[in-house]
Amino acid sequence: MAYNLTNLQVQLIEDNRNMRALVKAMLNALGMNSVRDYSNGQQAIDAHEVFVPDLIITDWMMEPVDGLEYTKFIRSNVDSPDIFIPVILMTGHTEKWRIMTARDAGVNELLAKPITATTLYSRILAIIEKPRPFVRTKSFFGPCRRRVNWKDYMGPERRADADGPAAMMGLGGKSGRSDVDDVERLLENL
Amino acid sequence: MPRAVPQQNNAPRGEPGDYEEIPIPNKLLAKVGPGYGSDPVALQQAEAVVEKLKVAYELRLEKEVQDLTLSFQKMKNTGEYDLDLLHDVVHEIRGEAGTFGYDLVSNIGKSLCELLSPMGGVSSDDSRAIETHLKAMQTVVAQKVKGAGPKVAKEILEGLAKIVEKSRD
């Protein structure tokens, strides 16, 4: 028997109108009838008085409050309606340092764009079926960041360390003309 | 590395009390259960939603890529480049394209984002590199190439990757 997602209260936050409509339509089709959508984190915060979500699905890059800032608000602000609300972060940025940054903000699941019905559904099921305990350290509060066999974790202990961001991107320079010509030639054969 | 034998772990560990594990009740399961696994019918319905929106998306994609190209041409003509704007538009196109089955557009967009991200100014070589990406995107959209595309598509992506790599030298 499948889960009954009808009454799950979902906040969907995405600044791209088309993407927002698409994801909302997918959530509705998956059986979630109580989905409220917002174009940034501030709108979602303002809505807490009337709508406390069971699940948050948010984009990363938005203004004035982005998805990470909103996650941090949920996890640590005194006005948070529930510091344990699961958060799924949608993002097209899948570089390792970004994933670590999202994880360290307290995100439960990462949903890489392009989003499909299958990947969206699988992240929601992961939240339902494989919830992780929460962890509090000097510098972190959120879902346990050790995804596999967290009870038997035998790797280096980093929980007491500060959680600094990883490598940043470098600065660019020249580009190759011959490669440009090659691509243009290939395009003629597409 | 074996993870199930505690005495083999010599890595430094945090002081006791530095962290606390907080088991929490599974509120979501309580609300949606009992049940298990995915619902194939619901998943099919969600996939049908995407399919239904595809036609409108294809028209919009064509216009978005056209507008992006015009926007870049305007920047090139005036010499005033708004690389953040370009990056944001490409990023959005890239995110949506894959959802609707335009994986090649998505991958070209990814390459263009990688090209634009570290860019401070725009040299003539940079400009040509951007234009090549835009031309690739336009061609793929005009020909409605879905999925990963034909064999030559892979070579195009490899060529674009080389351009991005050289732009960082």
Coordinates of C-alpha atoms in Angstrom, one line a residue:
Chain A
M1 CA 0.0 0.0 0.0
A2 CA 1.4 3.4 -1.0
Y3 CA 1.7 6.3 1.4
N4 CA -1.2 8.7 1.6
L5 CA 0.4 12.0 0.8
T6 CA -2.9 14.0 0.6
N7 CA -2.6 15.8 3.8
L8 CA 1.1 16.5 3.8
Q9 CA 1.6 20.3 4.1
V10 CA 4.3 21.3 1.8
Q11 CA 6.1 24.6 1.3
L12 CA 7.5 25.0 -2.2
I13 CA 9.9 27.9 -2.7
E14 CA 11.3 28.7 -6.1
D15 CA 11.8 32.0 -7.8
N16 CA 11.5 30.8 -11.3
R17 CA 7.8 30.9 -12.0
N18 CA 7.8 28.2 -14.6
M19 CA 9.8 25.8 -12.5
R20 CA 7.6 26.5 -9.5
A21 CA 4.5 25.7 -11.5
L22 CA 6.0 22.6 -12.9
V23 CA 7.2 21.2 -9.5
K24 CA 3.9 22.1 -7.9
A25 CA 2.0 20.3 -10.6
M26 CA 4.3 17.2 -10.1
L27 CA 3.7 17.3 -6.3
N28 CA -0.1 17.6 -6.9
A29 CA 0.1 14.6 -9.3
L30 CA 2.0 12.6 -6.7
G31 CA -1.0 13.1 -4.4
M32 CA 0.0 16.2 -2.4
N33 CA -2.9 18.5 -2.3
S34 CA -1.7 20.9 0.3
V35 CA 1.2 22.6 -1.5
R36 CA 1.8 26.3 -1.0
D37 CA 4.3 28.0 -3.2
Y38 CA 6.4 31.1 -2.7
S39 CA 9.0 32.9 -4.8
N40 CA 11.6 33.4 -2.0
G41 CA 12.4 32.4 1.6
Q42 CA 11.1 35.6 3.1
Q43 CA 7.6 34.9 1.8
A44 CA 7.8 31.4 3.2
I45 CA 8.8 32.8 6.6
D46 CA 6.0 35.3 6.5
A47 CA 3.6 32.5 5.8
H48 CA 4.4 30.5 9.0
E49 CA 1.6 32.3 10.9
V50 CA -1.0 30.6 8.8
F51 CA 0.8 27.6 7.3
V52 CA 3.3 25.4 9.2
P53 CA 4.8 22.9 6.7
D54 CA 5.5 19.2 7.3
L55 CA 8.0 19.4 4.4
I56 CA 10.0 22.2 2.7
I57 CA 11.1 21.9 -0.9
T58 CA 13.2 24.9 -1.8
D59 CA 15.5 26.3 -4.5
W60 CA 18.9 27.7 -3.5
M61 CA 19.4 31.0 -5.3
M62 CA 16.7 33.5 -4.5
E63 CA 16.4 37.0 -3.1
P64 CA 16.0 38.5 -0.5
V65 CA 16.2 35.2 1.4
D66 CA 17.7 32.2 -0.4
G67 CA 17.1 28.5 0.3
L68 CA 20.1 28.1 2.5
E69 CA 19.3 31.1 4.6
Y70 CA 15.7 29.8 4.9
T71 CA 17.0 26.4 6.0
K72 CA 19.2 28.1 8.6
F73 CA 16.2 30.0 9.8
I74 CA 14.2 26.8 10.2
R75 CA 17.1 25.1 12.1
S76 CA 18.1 27.9 14.4
N77 CA 15.8 30.9 14.6
V78 CA 13.7 31.4 17.7
D79 CA 10.7 32.1 15.4
S80 CA 11.1 28.7 13.6
P81 CA 7.8 26.8 13.7
D82 CA 9.7 23.5 14.1
I83 CA 13.5 23.1 14.0
F84 CA 13.2 19.5 12.7
I85 CA 11.1 20.2 9.5
P86 CA 12.7 18.2 6.7
V87 CA 14.2 20.3 3.9
I88 CA 14.8 19.2 0.3
L89 CA 17.1 21.6 -1.5
M90 CA 16.7 21.9 -5.3
T91 CA 19.8 23.0 -7.1
G92 CA 21.6 23.0 -10.4
H93 CA 24.9 23.4 -8.6
T94 CA 26.3 20.1 -7.7
E95 CA 29.9 20.9 -7.1
K96 CA 31.3 19.1 -4.0
W97 CA 31.8 22.4 -2.0
R98 CA 28.2 23.4 -2.6
I99 CA 26.9 20.1 -1.5
M100 CA 28.9 20.4 1.7
T101 CA 27.7 23.9 2.2
A102 CA 24.1 22.7 1.8
R103 CA 24.6 19.8 4.1
D104 CA 26.2 22.1 6.7
A105 CA 23.2 24.4 6.6
G106 CA 21.0 21.6 7.8
V107 CA 19.5 20.4 4.5
N108 CA 18.1 16.8 4.6
E109 CA 18.1 15.9 0.9
L110 CA 19.6 17.5 -2.2
L111 CA 17.6 17.4 -5.4
A112 CA 19.8 18.1 -8.4
K113 CA 18.3 19.9 -11.4
P114 CA 17.2 18.8 -13.9
I115 CA 14.4 17.5 -11.7
T116 CA 12.3 14.6 -12.9
A117 CA 9.2 13.1 -11.3
T118 CA 11.3 10.1 -10.3
T119 CA 14.0 12.1 -8.5
L120 CA 11.5 14.3 -6.8
Y121 CA 9.5 11.4 -5.6
S122 CA 12.6 9.4 -4.5
R123 CA 13.8 12.3 -2.3
I124 CA 10.3 12.6 -0.6
L125 CA 10.3 8.9 0.0
A126 CA 13.8 9.0 1.4
I127 CA 12.6 11.6 3.9
I128 CA 9.7 9.4 4.9
E129 CA 11.5 6.1 5.0
K130 CA 15.0 6.9 6.0
P131 CA 14.9 9.8 8.4
R132 CA 18.2 10.6 10.0
P133 CA 18.6 11.6 13.7
F134 CA 19.5 15.2 14.3
V135 CA 22.9 16.2 15.6
R136 CA 24.0 19.2 17.6
T137 CA 27.7 20.2 17.8
K138 CA 29.4 23.5 18.6
S139 CA 29.0 24.6 15.0
F140 CA 26.2 22.5 13.5
F141 CA 22.6 21.6 14.1
G142 CA 20.7 19.5 11.6
P143 CA 20.3 16.0 10.2
C144 CA 23.2 13.6 10.8
R145 CA 25.6 14.2 7.9
R146 CA 26.8 10.6 7.9
R147 CA 24.4 9.0 5.5
V148 CA 25.6 5.4 5.6
N149 CA 25.8 3.3 8.8
W150 CA 26.0 6.4 10.9
K151 CA 26.0 4.4 14.1
D152 CA 29.0 2.4 13.0
Y153 CA 30.9 5.3 11.4
M154 CA 34.6 4.8 11.6
G155 CA 36.0 7.7 9.6
P156 CA 37.8 10.7 10.9
E157 CA 36.0 12.5 13.6
R158 CA 35.1 16.0 12.4
R159 CA 32.1 16.8 14.5
A160 CA 34.0 19.0 16.9
D161 CA 35.7 20.9 14.1
A162 CA 34.6 24.1 12.6
D163 CA 32.8 23.6 9.3
G164 CA 34.6 25.8 6.9
P165 CA 33.6 26.0 3.3
A166 CA 35.6 24.1 0.7
A167 CA 37.6 25.4 -2.3
M168 CA 36.4 28.3 -4.2
M169 CA 36.5 28.7 -8.0
G170 CA 39.5 30.3 -9.8
L171 CA 39.6 33.2 -12.2
G172 CA 39.6 32.8 -16.0
G173 CA 41.7 33.8 -18.9
K174 CA 41.9 33.1 -22.7
S175 CA 39.9 30.7 -24.8
G176 CA 41.1 28.6 -27.7
R177 CA 40.1 29.5 -31.3
S178 CA 40.8 26.1 -32.8
D179 CA 38.4 24.5 -30.3
V180 CA 35.7 27.0 -31.2
D181 CA 36.2 26.2 -34.9
D182 CA 36.0 22.5 -34.1
V183 CA 32.7 22.9 -32.3
E184 CA 31.2 25.1 -35.1
R185 CA 32.2 22.4 -37.6
L186 CA 30.6 19.7 -35.5
L187 CA 27.4 21.7 -35.2
E188 CA 27.0 21.6 -38.9
N189 CA 26.9 17.8 -38.6
L190 CA 24.3 17.7 -35.8
Chain B
M1 CA 37.9 0.8 4.3
P2 CA 36.1 -1.4 6.8
R3 CA 33.7 0.6 8.9
A4 CA 32.4 -2.0 11.2
V5 CA 35.5 -2.7 13.4
P6 CA 35.8 0.1 15.9
Q7 CA 39.3 -0.8 17.3
Q8 CA 40.8 -0.3 13.8
N9 CA 39.9 3.4 13.9
N10 CA 42.9 5.5 14.9
A11 CA 41.5 8.8 13.6
P12 CA 41.4 11.6 16.1
R13 CA 37.9 11.9 17.6
G14 CA 36.1 14.8 19.2
E15 CA 36.0 15.3 22.9
P16 CA 33.0 13.6 24.6
G17 CA 30.1 16.0 24.9
D18 CA 31.1 18.0 21.8
Y19 CA 28.1 16.6 20.0
E20 CA 24.7 15.3 20.9
E21 CA 22.5 13.0 18.8
I22 CA 18.8 13.8 19.0
P23 CA 16.5 11.0 17.9
I24 CA 13.3 12.5 16.6
P25 CA 9.9 10.9 16.0
N26 CA 9.1 10.3 12.3
K27 CA 6.3 12.9 12.0
L28 CA 6.0 12.5 8.3
L29 CA 5.6 8.7 8.4
A30 CA 3.0 9.2 11.1
K31 CA 1.1 11.5 8.8
V32 CA 1.3 9.6 5.6
G33 CA 1.6 6.0 6.8
P34 CA 1.2 3.2 7.0
G35 CA 2.6 2.3 3.6
Y36 CA 5.8 1.5 1.8
G37 CA 7.7 2.2 -1.4
S38 CA 6.6 4.3 -4.3
D39 CA 3.2 4.4 -6.0
P40 CA 3.7 3.6 -9.7
V41 CA 0.4 5.2 -10.6
A42 CA 1.2 8.4 -8.8
L43 CA 4.6 8.5 -10.5
Q44 CA 3.1 7.9 -13.9
Q45 CA 0.7 10.8 -13.2
A46 CA 3.6 13.1 -12.3
E47 CA 5.4 12.1 -15.5
A48 CA 2.3 12.8 -17.5
V49 CA 2.2 16.3 -16.1
V50 CA 5.7 17.0 -17.5
E51 CA 4.7 15.5 -20.8
K52 CA 1.6 17.7 -21.0
L53 CA 3.7 20.8 -20.4
K54 CA 6.3 19.9 -22.9
V55 CA 4.7 21.5 -26.0
A56 CA 4.4 24.9 -24.3
Y57 CA 7.9 24.5 -23.0
E58 CA 9.4 23.9 -26.4
L59 CA 8.0 27.1 -27.7
R60 CA 9.2 29.0 -24.7
L61 CA 12.7 27.4 -24.8
E62 CA 13.1 28.6 -28.4
K63 CA 12.3 32.1 -27.4
E64 CA 14.4 32.0 -24.3
V65 CA 17.5 31.0 -26.2
Q66 CA 16.7 33.5 -28.9
D67 CA 16.4 36.3 -26.3
L68 CA 19.6 35.2 -24.6
T69 CA 21.5 35.4 -27.9
L70 CA 20.1 38.8 -28.7
S71 CA 20.9 40.0 -25.2
F72 CA 24.5 38.8 -25.5
Q73 CA 24.8 40.5 -29.0
K74 CA 23.6 43.7 -27.4
M75 CA 26.2 43.5 -24.6
K76 CA 28.8 42.8 -27.2
N77 CA 27.8 45.8 -29.3
T78 CA 27.9 48.1 -26.3
G79 CA 30.8 46.5 -24.6
E80 CA 28.8 46.4 -21.3
Y81 CA 28.6 42.8 -20.3
D82 CA 26.3 41.7 -17.5
L83 CA 27.9 38.3 -16.9
D84 CA 25.7 37.6 -13.8
L85 CA 22.6 38.1 -15.8
L86 CA 23.8 35.9 -18.5
H87 CA 24.8 33.2 -16.0
D88 CA 21.5 33.4 -14.2
V89 CA 19.5 33.1 -17.5
V90 CA 21.6 30.2 -18.7
H91 CA 21.3 28.5 -15.3
E92 CA 17.5 28.6 -15.4
I93 CA 17.4 27.3 -19.0
R94 CA 19.8 24.5 -18.0
G95 CA 17.7 23.5 -15.0
E96 CA 14.4 23.3 -16.9
A97 CA 15.7 21.8 -20.2
G98 CA 16.8 18.5 -18.6
T99 CA 13.4 18.1 -16.9
F100 CA 11.7 18.3 -20.3
G101 CA 14.2 15.8 -22.0
Y102 CA 16.5 18.4 -23.6
D103 CA 19.6 16.9 -21.9
L104 CA 21.9 18.2 -24.6
V105 CA 20.7 21.8 -24.1
S106 CA 21.1 21.3 -20.3
N107 CA 24.7 20.1 -20.8
I108 CA 25.6 22.9 -23.1
G109 CA 24.1 25.3 -20.5
K110 CA 26.2 23.6 -17.8
S111 CA 29.3 24.2 -19.9
L112 CA 28.4 27.8 -20.5
C113 CA 27.8 28.3 -16.8
E114 CA 31.2 26.9 -16.1
L115 CA 32.7 29.3 -18.7
L116 CA 30.9 32.3 -17.3
S117 CA 31.3 31.6 -13.5
P118 CA 34.9 32.6 -13.1
M119 CA 34.9 35.2 -15.8
G120 CA 35.9 38.7 -14.7
G121 CA 36.0 40.6 -18.0
V122 CA 35.2 39.5 -21.6
S123 CA 38.1 39.3 -24.1
S124 CA 37.4 38.8 -27.8
D125 CA 38.3 35.1 -27.3
D126 CA 35.9 34.9 -24.4
S127 CA 33.2 36.5 -26.5
R128 CA 33.7 33.9 -29.2
A129 CA 33.6 31.1 -26.7
I130 CA 30.3 32.4 -25.4
E131 CA 28.9 32.8 -28.9
T132 CA 29.9 29.2 -29.7
H133 CA 28.0 27.9 -26.7
L134 CA 24.9 30.0 -27.7
K135 CA 25.1 28.8 -31.3
A136 CA 25.3 25.2 -30.1
M137 CA 22.3 25.8 -27.9
Q138 CA 20.3 27.5 -30.7
T139 CA 21.2 24.6 -33.2
V140 CA 20.1 21.9 -30.7
V141 CA 16.8 23.7 -29.9
A142 CA 16.1 24.4 -33.6
Q143 CA 16.6 20.8 -34.5
K144 CA 14.7 19.7 -31.4
V145 CA 17.5 17.3 -30.4
K146 CA 16.3 15.5 -27.3
G147 CA 18.1 13.3 -24.8
A148 CA 21.9 13.1 -25.1
G149 CA 21.6 13.4 -28.9
P150 CA 23.5 11.7 -31.7
K151 CA 27.2 10.7 -31.5
V152 CA 28.3 14.0 -32.8
A153 CA 26.7 15.7 -29.8
K154 CA 29.2 14.0 -27.5
E155 CA 32.0 15.5 -29.6
I156 CA 30.4 18.9 -29.4
L157 CA 30.3 18.7 -25.6
E158 CA 33.9 17.6 -25.6
G159 CA 34.8 20.5 -27.8
L160 CA 33.0 23.0 -25.5
A161 CA 34.7 21.5 -22.5
K162 CA 38.1 22.2 -24.1
I163 CA 37.0 25.8 -24.7
V164 CA 36.1 26.1 -21.1
E165 CA 39.3 24.6 -20.0
K166 CA 41.4 26.8 -22.1
S167 CA 39.5 29.9 -20.9
R168 CA 40.9 29.1 -17.5
D169 CA 44.6 29.0 -18.6

